[in-house]
Coordinates of C-alpha atoms in Angstrom, one line a residue:
X101 CA -50.3 6.0 -26.9
X102 CA -51.2 8.9 -24.6
X103 CA -53.5 10.2 -27.2
X104 CA -55.3 6.8 -27.5
X105 CA -55.7 6.7 -23.7
X106 CA -57.2 10.2 -23.8
X107 CA -59.7 9.2 -26.5
X108 CA -60.7 6.0 -24.6
X109 CA -61.1 7.9 -21.4
X110 CA -63.3 10.6 -23.0
X111 CA -65.5 8.0 -24.9
X112 CA -66.0 6.0 -21.8
X113 CA -68.1 8.8 -20.4
X114 CA -71.9 7.7 -19.9
X115 CA -72.9 10.4 -22.5
X116 CA -71.5 8.0 -25.1
X117 CA -73.4 5.0 -24.1
X118 CA -76.6 5.7 -26.1
X119 CA -74.7 6.7 -29.2
X120 CA -72.6 3.5 -29.0
X121 CA -75.9 1.5 -28.7
X122 CA -77.4 3.4 -31.7
X123 CA -74.3 2.7 -33.7
X124 CA -74.6 -1.1 -32.9
X125 CA -78.3 -1.1 -33.9
X126 CA -77.8 0.8 -37.1
X127 CA -75.0 -1.6 -38.1
X128 CA -77.3 -4.5 -37.2
X129 CA -80.1 -3.0 -39.3
X130 CA -77.9 -2.6 -42.4
X131 CA -76.4 -6.0 -42.0
X132 CA -79.7 -7.8 -41.5
X133 CA -81.2 -6.0 -44.5
X134 CA -78.3 -7.0 -46.7
X135 CA -78.6 -10.7 -45.5
X136 CA -82.4 -10.7 -46.6
X137 CA -81.6 -9.1 -49.9
X138 CA -78.4 -10.9 -50.8
X139 CA -78.5 -14.3 -49.1
X140 CA -80.9 -17.0 -50.5
X141 CA -83.7 -18.1 -48.1
X142 CA -83.4 -21.7 -47.0
X143 CA -86.6 -23.7 -46.5
X144 CA -86.6 -25.9 -43.4
X145 CA -89.6 -25.6 -41.2
X146 CA -91.8 -22.7 -42.6
X147 CA -93.8 -25.0 -44.9
X148 CA -94.3 -27.5 -42.0
X149 CA -95.4 -24.5 -39.8
X150 CA -98.0 -23.3 -42.4
X151 CA -99.3 -26.9 -42.9
X152 CA -99.8 -27.2 -39.1
X153 CA -101.4 -23.8 -38.9
X154 CA -103.7 -24.5 -41.8
X155 CA -104.8 -27.8 -40.3
X156 CA -105.8 -26.0 -37.0
X157 CA -107.6 -23.3 -38.9
X158 CA -109.5 -26.0 -40.7
X159 CA -111.0 -27.0 -37.3
X160 CA -108.7 -29.8 -36.0
X161 CA -108.1 -29.7 -32.3
X162 CA -106.5 -33.1 -31.7
X163 CA -102.8 -32.4 -31.5
X164 CA -101.9 -35.9 -32.8
X165 CA -103.6 -35.0 -36.1
X166 CA -101.9 -31.6 -36.4
X167 CA -98.8 -32.3 -38.3
X168 CA -96.6 -31.0 -41.2
X169 CA -93.8 -32.5 -43.4
X170 CA -91.4 -32.6 -40.5
X171 CA -93.8 -34.6 -38.3
X172 CA -96.5 -34.0 -35.6
X173 CA -96.8 -30.6 -34.0
X174 CA -94.7 -30.4 -30.9
X175 CA -95.2 -26.8 -29.8
X176 CA -97.7 -25.3 -27.3
X177 CA -100.8 -23.5 -28.6
X178 CA -99.2 -20.0 -28.6
X179 CA -97.2 -21.1 -31.6
X180 CA -100.3 -21.8 -33.6
X181 CA -101.8 -18.4 -32.8
X182 CA -98.6 -16.6 -33.5
X183 CA -97.9 -18.4 -36.7
X184 CA -101.5 -18.1 -37.8
X185 CA -101.0 -14.4 -37.5
X186 CA -97.8 -14.6 -39.5
X187 CA -99.7 -16.6 -42.2
X188 CA -102.2 -13.8 -42.5
X189 CA -99.3 -11.3 -42.8
X190 CA -97.7 -13.5 -45.5
X191 CA -100.8 -13.8 -47.7
X192 CA -102.0 -10.2 -47.2
X193 CA -101.5 -8.2 -50.4
X194 CA -100.2 -11.3 -52.2
X195 CA -100.8 -11.1 -55.9
X196 CA -102.8 -13.8 -57.7
X197 CA -99.7 -15.0 -59.3
X198 CA -98.1 -15.3 -55.8
X199 CA -101.0 -17.5 -54.5
X200 CA -101.0 -19.6 -57.6
X201 CA -97.2 -20.3 -57.1
X202 CA -98.1 -22.0 -53.8
X203 CA -98.3 -25.6 -54.9
X204 CA -99.0 -26.8 -51.4
X205 CA -102.5 -25.1 -51.4
X206 CA -101.7 -23.2 -48.2
X207 CA -103.4 -20.0 -49.2
X208 CA -100.3 -18.6 -50.9
X209 CA -98.3 -18.6 -47.6
X210 CA -95.3 -20.6 -48.9
X211 CA -94.8 -18.6 -52.2
X212 CA -91.6 -16.8 -52.6
X213 CA -93.4 -13.4 -52.4
X214 CA -95.0 -14.3 -49.1
X215 CA -91.8 -15.7 -47.5
X216 CA -90.0 -12.5 -48.4
X217 CA -92.7 -10.5 -46.6
X218 CA -92.2 -12.7 -43.5
X219 CA -88.4 -12.3 -43.7
X220 CA -88.9 -8.6 -43.2
X221 CA -91.1 -9.3 -40.2
X222 CA -88.4 -11.4 -38.7
X223 CA -85.9 -8.6 -39.6
X224 CA -87.8 -6.3 -37.4
X225 CA -88.1 -9.0 -34.8
X226 CA -84.4 -9.5 -34.8
X227 CA -83.8 -5.8 -34.4
X228 CA -86.4 -5.6 -31.4
X229 CA -84.7 -8.5 -29.8
X230 CA -81.3 -6.7 -30.1
X231 CA -82.7 -3.5 -28.6
X232 CA -84.0 -5.6 -25.6
X233 CA -80.8 -7.6 -25.1
X234 CA -78.6 -4.5 -25.4
X235 CA -80.8 -2.8 -22.9
X236 CA -80.1 -5.7 -20.5
X237 CA -76.4 -5.2 -21.0
X238 CA -76.7 -1.4 -20.6
X239 CA -78.5 -2.0 -17.3
X240 CA -75.5 -4.0 -16.0
X241 CA -73.1 -1.4 -17.4
X242 CA -74.8 1.3 -15.2
X243 CA -74.2 -0.8 -12.2
X244 CA -70.6 -1.3 -13.2
X245 CA -70.2 2.4 -13.2
X246 CA -71.8 2.8 -9.8
X247 CA -69.5 0.2 -8.4
X248 CA -66.3 1.9 -9.7
X249 CA -67.5 5.3 -8.6
X250 CA -68.1 4.0 -5.1
X251 CA -64.7 2.3 -5.0
X252 CA -63.0 5.5 -6.6
X253 CA -61.0 3.6 -9.2
X254 CA -61.3 5.7 -12.4
X255 CA -58.6 3.8 -14.3
X256 CA -60.3 0.4 -13.6
X257 CA -63.7 1.9 -14.5
X258 CA -62.5 2.7 -18.0
X259 CA -61.2 -0.8 -18.5
X260 CA -64.4 -2.2 -17.2
X261 CA -66.6 0.1 -19.4
X262 CA -64.7 -0.8 -22.7
X263 CA -64.6 -4.5 -21.8
X264 CA -68.4 -4.4 -21.3
X265 CA -68.8 -2.5 -24.6
X266 CA -66.8 -5.2 -26.4
X267 CA -69.1 -7.8 -24.9
X268 CA -72.1 -5.8 -26.3
X269 CA -70.5 -5.6 -29.7
X270 CA -70.0 -9.3 -29.8
X271 CA -73.8 -9.9 -29.4
X272 CA -74.1 -8.6 -32.9
X273 CA -71.5 -10.7 -34.6
X274 CA -73.0 -14.1 -34.8
X275 CA -73.5 -15.5 -38.5
X276 CA -75.7 -18.3 -37.3
X277 CA -78.0 -16.1 -35.2
X278 CA -78.8 -13.9 -38.1
X279 CA -79.6 -17.0 -40.1
X280 CA -81.9 -18.5 -37.5
X281 CA -84.0 -15.3 -37.5
X282 CA -84.2 -14.1 -41.1
X283 CA -83.2 -17.0 -43.3
X284 CA -84.9 -19.9 -41.5
X285 CA -88.0 -18.2 -39.7
X286 CA -87.7 -20.6 -36.7
X287 CA -90.1 -20.2 -33.8
X288 CA -87.1 -20.1 -31.6
X289 CA -86.7 -16.5 -32.6
X290 CA -90.0 -15.0 -31.4
X291 CA -89.8 -17.2 -28.3
X292 CA -86.4 -15.8 -27.3
X293 CA -87.5 -12.3 -28.0
X294 CA -90.4 -12.7 -25.6
X295 CA -88.1 -14.2 -23.1
X296 CA -85.6 -11.4 -23.2
X297 CA -88.6 -9.0 -22.9
X298 CA -89.7 -10.7 -19.7
X299 CA -86.2 -10.5 -18.3
X300 CA -86.1 -6.7 -19.1
X301 CA -89.4 -6.4 -17.2
X302 CA -87.9 -8.2 -14.3
X303 CA -84.5 -6.6 -14.2
X304 CA -85.1 -3.1 -15.5
X305 CA -88.8 -2.3 -14.7
X306 CA -89.4 -4.3 -11.4
X307 CA -92.6 -5.5 -13.1
X308 CA -92.8 -9.1 -11.9
X309 CA -96.4 -9.8 -12.7
X310 CA -96.1 -8.5 -16.2
X311 CA -92.8 -10.3 -16.6
X312 CA -94.4 -13.6 -15.6
X313 CA -97.1 -13.0 -18.1
X314 CA -94.7 -12.4 -20.9
X315 CA -92.5 -15.3 -19.8
X316 CA -95.5 -17.6 -20.1
X317 CA -96.3 -16.2 -23.5
X318 CA -92.7 -17.3 -24.5
X319 CA -93.3 -20.7 -23.1
X320 CA -96.5 -21.0 -25.2
X321 CA -94.4 -20.5 -28.4
X322 CA -91.7 -23.1 -27.5
X323 CA -91.2 -25.0 -24.2
X324 CA -87.4 -24.5 -24.2
X325 CA -88.0 -21.4 -22.3
X326 CA -88.7 -23.7 -19.3
X327 CA -84.9 -24.0 -19.0
X328 CA -85.0 -20.5 -17.5
X329 CA -87.7 -21.6 -14.9
X330 CA -85.4 -22.8 -12.0
X331 CA -83.7 -19.4 -12.1
X332 CA -87.0 -17.6 -12.1
X333 CA -88.4 -19.7 -9.3
X334 CA -85.4 -18.7 -7.1
X335 CA -85.8 -15.0 -8.1
X336 CA -89.5 -15.1 -7.2
X337 CA -88.9 -16.6 -3.8
X338 CA -86.2 -14.0 -3.1
X339 CA -88.4 -11.1 -4.5
X340 CA -91.6 -12.1 -2.7
X341 CA -89.9 -13.4 0.4
X342 CA -92.6 -15.8 0.8
X343 CA -94.1 -19.0 -0.8
X344 CA -97.6 -17.5 -1.0
X345 CA -96.4 -14.5 -3.1
X346 CA -94.5 -16.8 -5.3
X347 CA -97.4 -19.0 -5.9
X348 CA -99.4 -15.8 -7.0
X349 CA -96.8 -15.1 -9.6
X350 CA -96.7 -18.8 -10.8
X351 CA -100.4 -18.7 -11.1
X352 CA -100.2 -16.0 -13.8
X353 CA -97.8 -18.3 -15.8
X354 CA -100.3 -21.2 -15.4
X355 CA -103.3 -19.1 -16.3
X356 CA -101.7 -18.1 -19.5
X357 CA -101.1 -21.7 -20.5
X358 CA -104.6 -22.7 -19.6
X359 CA -106.2 -19.9 -21.5
X360 CA -104.0 -20.5 -24.6
X361 CA -104.4 -24.2 -24.5
X362 CA -108.2 -24.4 -23.5
X363 CA -109.5 -25.1 -27.1
X364 CA -107.3 -28.3 -27.0
X365 CA -107.4 -29.0 -23.3
X366 CA -111.3 -29.0 -23.3
X367 CA -111.4 -31.4 -26.3
X368 CA -108.3 -33.6 -26.3
X369 CA -106.4 -32.9 -23.1
X370 CA -104.1 -35.9 -23.1
X371 CA -103.1 -35.4 -26.8
X372 CA -102.3 -31.8 -26.2
X373 CA -100.3 -32.2 -23.0
X374 CA -98.4 -35.1 -24.4
X375 CA -97.4 -33.5 -27.8
X376 CA -97.1 -29.8 -26.8
X377 CA -94.9 -30.5 -23.9
X378 CA -93.2 -33.7 -25.1
X379 CA -90.4 -34.2 -22.6
X380 CA -89.5 -37.7 -23.7
X381 CA -88.9 -36.7 -27.3
X382 CA -86.1 -38.7 -29.1
X383 CA -84.1 -36.6 -31.5
X384 CA -82.3 -37.8 -34.6
X385 CA -78.4 -38.4 -34.3
X386 CA -77.9 -36.8 -37.7
X387 CA -78.9 -33.4 -36.4
X388 CA -77.1 -33.2 -33.2
X389 CA -74.4 -30.5 -32.9
X390 CA -73.1 -31.3 -29.5
X391 CA -72.6 -35.1 -29.2
X392 CA -71.3 -36.2 -32.6
X393 CA -68.2 -37.7 -31.0
X394 CA -70.5 -40.3 -29.3
X395 CA -71.6 -43.6 -31.0
X396 CA -75.2 -43.3 -32.2
X397 CA -76.3 -46.2 -30.1
X398 CA -75.2 -44.4 -26.9
X399 CA -76.7 -41.1 -28.0
X400 CA -80.2 -42.6 -28.5
X401 CA -80.1 -44.8 -25.3
X402 CA -82.4 -44.0 -22.3
X403 CA -79.3 -44.6 -20.0
X404 CA -77.4 -41.6 -21.6
X405 CA -80.6 -39.5 -21.4
X406 CA -81.0 -40.4 -17.7
X407 CA -77.4 -39.6 -16.9
X408 CA -77.7 -36.2 -18.7
X409 CA -80.8 -35.5 -16.7
X410 CA -79.0 -36.4 -13.4
X411 CA -76.1 -34.1 -14.2
X412 CA -78.5 -31.3 -15.2
X413 CA -80.5 -31.6 -11.9
X414 CA -77.3 -32.2 -9.8
X415 CA -75.7 -29.0 -11.2
X416 CA -78.7 -26.9 -10.5
X417 CA -78.8 -28.2 -6.9
X418 CA -75.0 -27.4 -6.5
X419 CA -75.6 -23.9 -8.0
X420 CA -78.6 -23.3 -5.8
X421 CA -76.4 -24.1 -2.8
X422 CA -73.8 -21.6 -4.1
X423 CA -76.5 -19.0 -4.5
X424 CA -77.8 -19.6 -1.0
X425 CA -74.3 -19.4 0.4
X426 CA -73.9 -16.1 -1.4
X427 CA -77.1 -14.8 0.1
X428 CA -76.0 -15.9 3.6
X429 CA -72.7 -13.8 3.1
X430 CA -74.4 -10.8 1.6
X431 CA -77.7 -10.5 3.6
X432 CA -77.3 -12.9 6.5
X433 CA -78.7 -16.4 7.2
X434 CA -81.9 -14.9 8.8
X435 CA -83.0 -12.9 5.8
X436 CA -82.1 -15.8 3.5
X437 CA -84.5 -18.1 5.4
X438 CA -87.3 -15.6 4.7
X439 CA -87.5 -17.0 1.2
X440 CA -89.2 -20.2 2.4
X441 CA -91.6 -18.5 4.8
X442 CA -95.3 -19.1 3.9
X443 CA -96.3 -15.5 4.2
X444 CA -94.2 -12.4 4.1
X445 CA -92.8 -11.5 7.6
X446 CA -92.2 -7.8 6.8
X447 CA -93.4 -5.2 4.3
X448 CA -90.0 -4.2 3.0
X449 CA -89.7 -4.6 -0.7
X450 CA -86.5 -6.5 -1.8
X451 CA -84.9 -4.7 -4.7
X452 CA -82.9 -7.4 -6.6
X453 CA -80.1 -6.0 -8.6
X454 CA -80.4 -6.2 -12.4
X455 CA -77.1 -8.0 -12.7
X456 CA -78.2 -10.6 -10.3
X457 CA -81.6 -11.2 -12.1
X458 CA -80.0 -11.4 -15.5
X459 CA -77.1 -13.6 -14.5
X460 CA -79.3 -16.0 -12.6
X461 CA -81.7 -16.6 -15.4
X462 CA -78.9 -16.9 -18.0
X463 CA -77.0 -19.4 -15.8
X464 CA -80.2 -21.4 -15.3
X465 CA -80.7 -21.7 -18.9
X466 CA -77.0 -22.4 -19.6
X467 CA -76.9 -25.4 -17.3
X468 CA -79.7 -27.0 -19.4
X469 CA -77.8 -26.3 -22.6
X470 CA -74.6 -27.8 -21.2
X471 CA -76.3 -31.1 -20.4
X472 CA -78.8 -31.1 -23.3
X473 CA -79.5 -34.5 -24.8
X474 CA -79.1 -32.8 -28.2
X475 CA -78.6 -29.4 -29.6
X476 CA -79.9 -28.5 -33.1
X477 CA -78.5 -25.6 -35.0
X478 CA -81.5 -23.3 -34.3
X479 CA -81.0 -23.9 -30.5
X480 CA -78.0 -21.6 -30.6
X481 CA -80.5 -18.8 -30.4
X482 CA -81.4 -20.0 -27.0
X483 CA -78.1 -18.9 -25.5
X484 CA -75.6 -17.1 -27.8
X485 CA -76.8 -13.6 -26.7
X486 CA -76.1 -14.7 -23.0
X487 CA -72.6 -15.9 -23.6
X488 CA -70.7 -12.5 -23.5
X489 CA -72.7 -11.5 -20.4
X490 CA -71.8 -14.8 -18.6
X491 CA -68.2 -14.7 -19.7
X492 CA -67.7 -11.1 -18.6
X493 CA -69.5 -11.5 -15.3
X494 CA -67.3 -14.5 -14.4
X495 CA -64.3 -12.2 -14.6
X496 CA -64.7 -11.7 -10.8
X497 CA -64.3 -8.4 -8.8
X498 CA -63.2 -5.7 -11.3
X499 CA -61.9 -3.2 -8.8
X500 CA -58.6 -4.9 -8.7
X501 CA -58.4 -6.0 -12.4
X502 CA -55.4 -4.5 -14.3
X503 CA -55.5 -3.7 -18.0
X504 CA -53.3 -6.8 -18.7
X505 CA -55.8 -9.0 -16.7
X506 CA -58.7 -7.6 -18.4
X507 CA -57.1 -8.0 -21.9
X508 CA -56.3 -11.7 -21.2
X509 CA -59.8 -12.4 -19.9
X510 CA -61.4 -10.8 -22.9
X511 CA -59.2 -12.6 -25.3
X512 CA -59.8 -16.0 -23.6
X513 CA -63.5 -15.3 -23.5
X514 CA -63.7 -14.3 -27.1
X515 CA -61.9 -17.6 -28.1
X516 CA -64.4 -19.7 -26.1
X517 CA -67.3 -17.9 -27.8
X518 CA -65.7 -18.1 -31.2
X519 CA -65.2 -21.9 -30.6
X520 CA -69.0 -22.2 -30.0
X521 CA -69.8 -20.0 -33.0
X522 CA -67.6 -22.1 -35.3
X523 CA -69.2 -25.4 -33.9
X524 CA -72.6 -24.2 -34.8
X525 CA -71.5 -23.2 -38.4
X526 CA -70.0 -26.5 -39.2
X527 CA -72.5 -28.5 -41.2
X528 CA -72.9 -31.4 -40.8
X529 CA -71.4 -31.5 -37.4
X530 CA -68.3 -33.6 -36.8
X531 CA -66.7 -35.2 -33.9
X532 CA -64.2 -32.4 -33.7
X533 CA -66.8 -29.6 -33.9
X534 CA -68.8 -31.2 -31.1
X535 CA -65.7 -31.6 -29.1
X536 CA -64.8 -28.0 -29.4
X537 CA -68.4 -27.1 -28.5
X538 CA -68.3 -29.2 -25.3
X539 CA -64.9 -27.9 -24.2
X540 CA -66.1 -24.3 -24.7
X541 CA -69.2 -25.2 -22.7
X542 CA -67.2 -26.8 -19.9
X543 CA -64.9 -23.8 -19.7
X544 CA -67.7 -21.4 -18.9
X545 CA -69.4 -23.8 -16.6
X546 CA -66.2 -24.0 -14.4
X547 CA -65.9 -20.3 -14.4
X548 CA -69.5 -20.0 -13.1
X549 CA -68.6 -22.3 -10.3
X550 CA -65.4 -20.5 -9.5
X551 CA -66.7 -17.0 -9.6
X552 CA -68.6 -15.2 -6.8
X553 CA -72.3 -14.6 -7.3
X554 CA -73.1 -10.9 -8.2
X555 CA -74.5 -8.5 -5.8
X556 CA -78.0 -9.8 -4.9
X557 CA -79.7 -6.6 -3.9
X558 CA -79.5 -2.8 -4.6
X559 CA -78.6 -1.2 -1.3
X560 CA -81.1 1.3 0.1
X561 CA -78.6 4.2 -0.4
X562 CA -78.2 3.2 -4.0
X563 CA -74.7 1.8 -3.6
X564 CA -73.8 -1.5 -5.0
X565 CA -72.8 -4.1 -2.3
X566 CA -69.5 -6.0 -2.7
X567 CA -69.9 -9.2 -4.5
X568 CA -69.3 -12.3 -2.3

């Protein structure tokens, strides 16, 4: 036992952080490669994507007329540009035999040869996404180390480091997430990769203008990224300490949407806005993962949709009040009110902590997930990678956490995450799988409400302030 403690103590040193990350990524590369080679590809949306792209490339600009086998196009213009490029990659180098195998006359983009080529592209995309997400986790781990160094609790530091490494390892273990990326080729994958990149720019690079640009690019691929928008708005107000500064950053997001959508906005604006950002879309009961224990009549009703929307907005308001209360405690009421000033009252640059930025955006998205009118299987990619982060950050102050408490917390959190994973791997969904999913969702949401908000700013002297 003493030998094991010694090994854990030595391996918890920061010098082993990068080798641990490299080990995870190598394992991911091997696993993802084996999945592409050994597991059959399943056609769901790729053909429809190619049909929509081909219609656009043929000159159609009315979104109502751009459609595939799954129905009309319901994604913003960035999707067409991205998948238009992917189509060119798919058909590049294709043999004449491969093109002739495309019975849908989509330039060979749906042949087995072309799809396998795109699977490798998504394999690289998955690994890039893993690098970015693990970098976000690593940035929080560095702050955890600082916190324990300041509080001079080496034994608790070892527990916290290994607990966090377990969380990082869990991000690599989802069967469904691998499937979404390399076996289904959904546009959720590149959209979430761009979203995570924007978070990296916000949290690790302090590059807010570039981060807003990348964030808007993600929105242009799929509008579910807007679930992160309430959290980003709060962060922009805090970072800029003024409304005018926030408007400048939001204008970057708006400009990207205008430029990308201009070919459609300038010709059929109503059609584009209505279809690309279809907020009133009604989903089919057969595909829902989260509400199968409800009667179908209730699921499709406007009353149920309105109730979920009110719960979503109400929860955001309550959490905003919690976040403001945390700011009052950590920074004082006067500095908190500076967020709503029209112009910046001082020239000090507020340095938001990485853990606060990441946690705020993840929670913002999670609230939308918890009260979503429906969750399809590919929607799992919207939040799986954030689950370990939120569960571990809702452990509370770690300076007083014993090894037994940490073990119990990790075990319970793993069970909750496993419950969600299982629910998304049951096909078709059942009332029991949906119930397990919603109970797991509710458990984490309660933890978010009961746990203090992370340290908002990085202190000038580099020390981490005590969480409220």
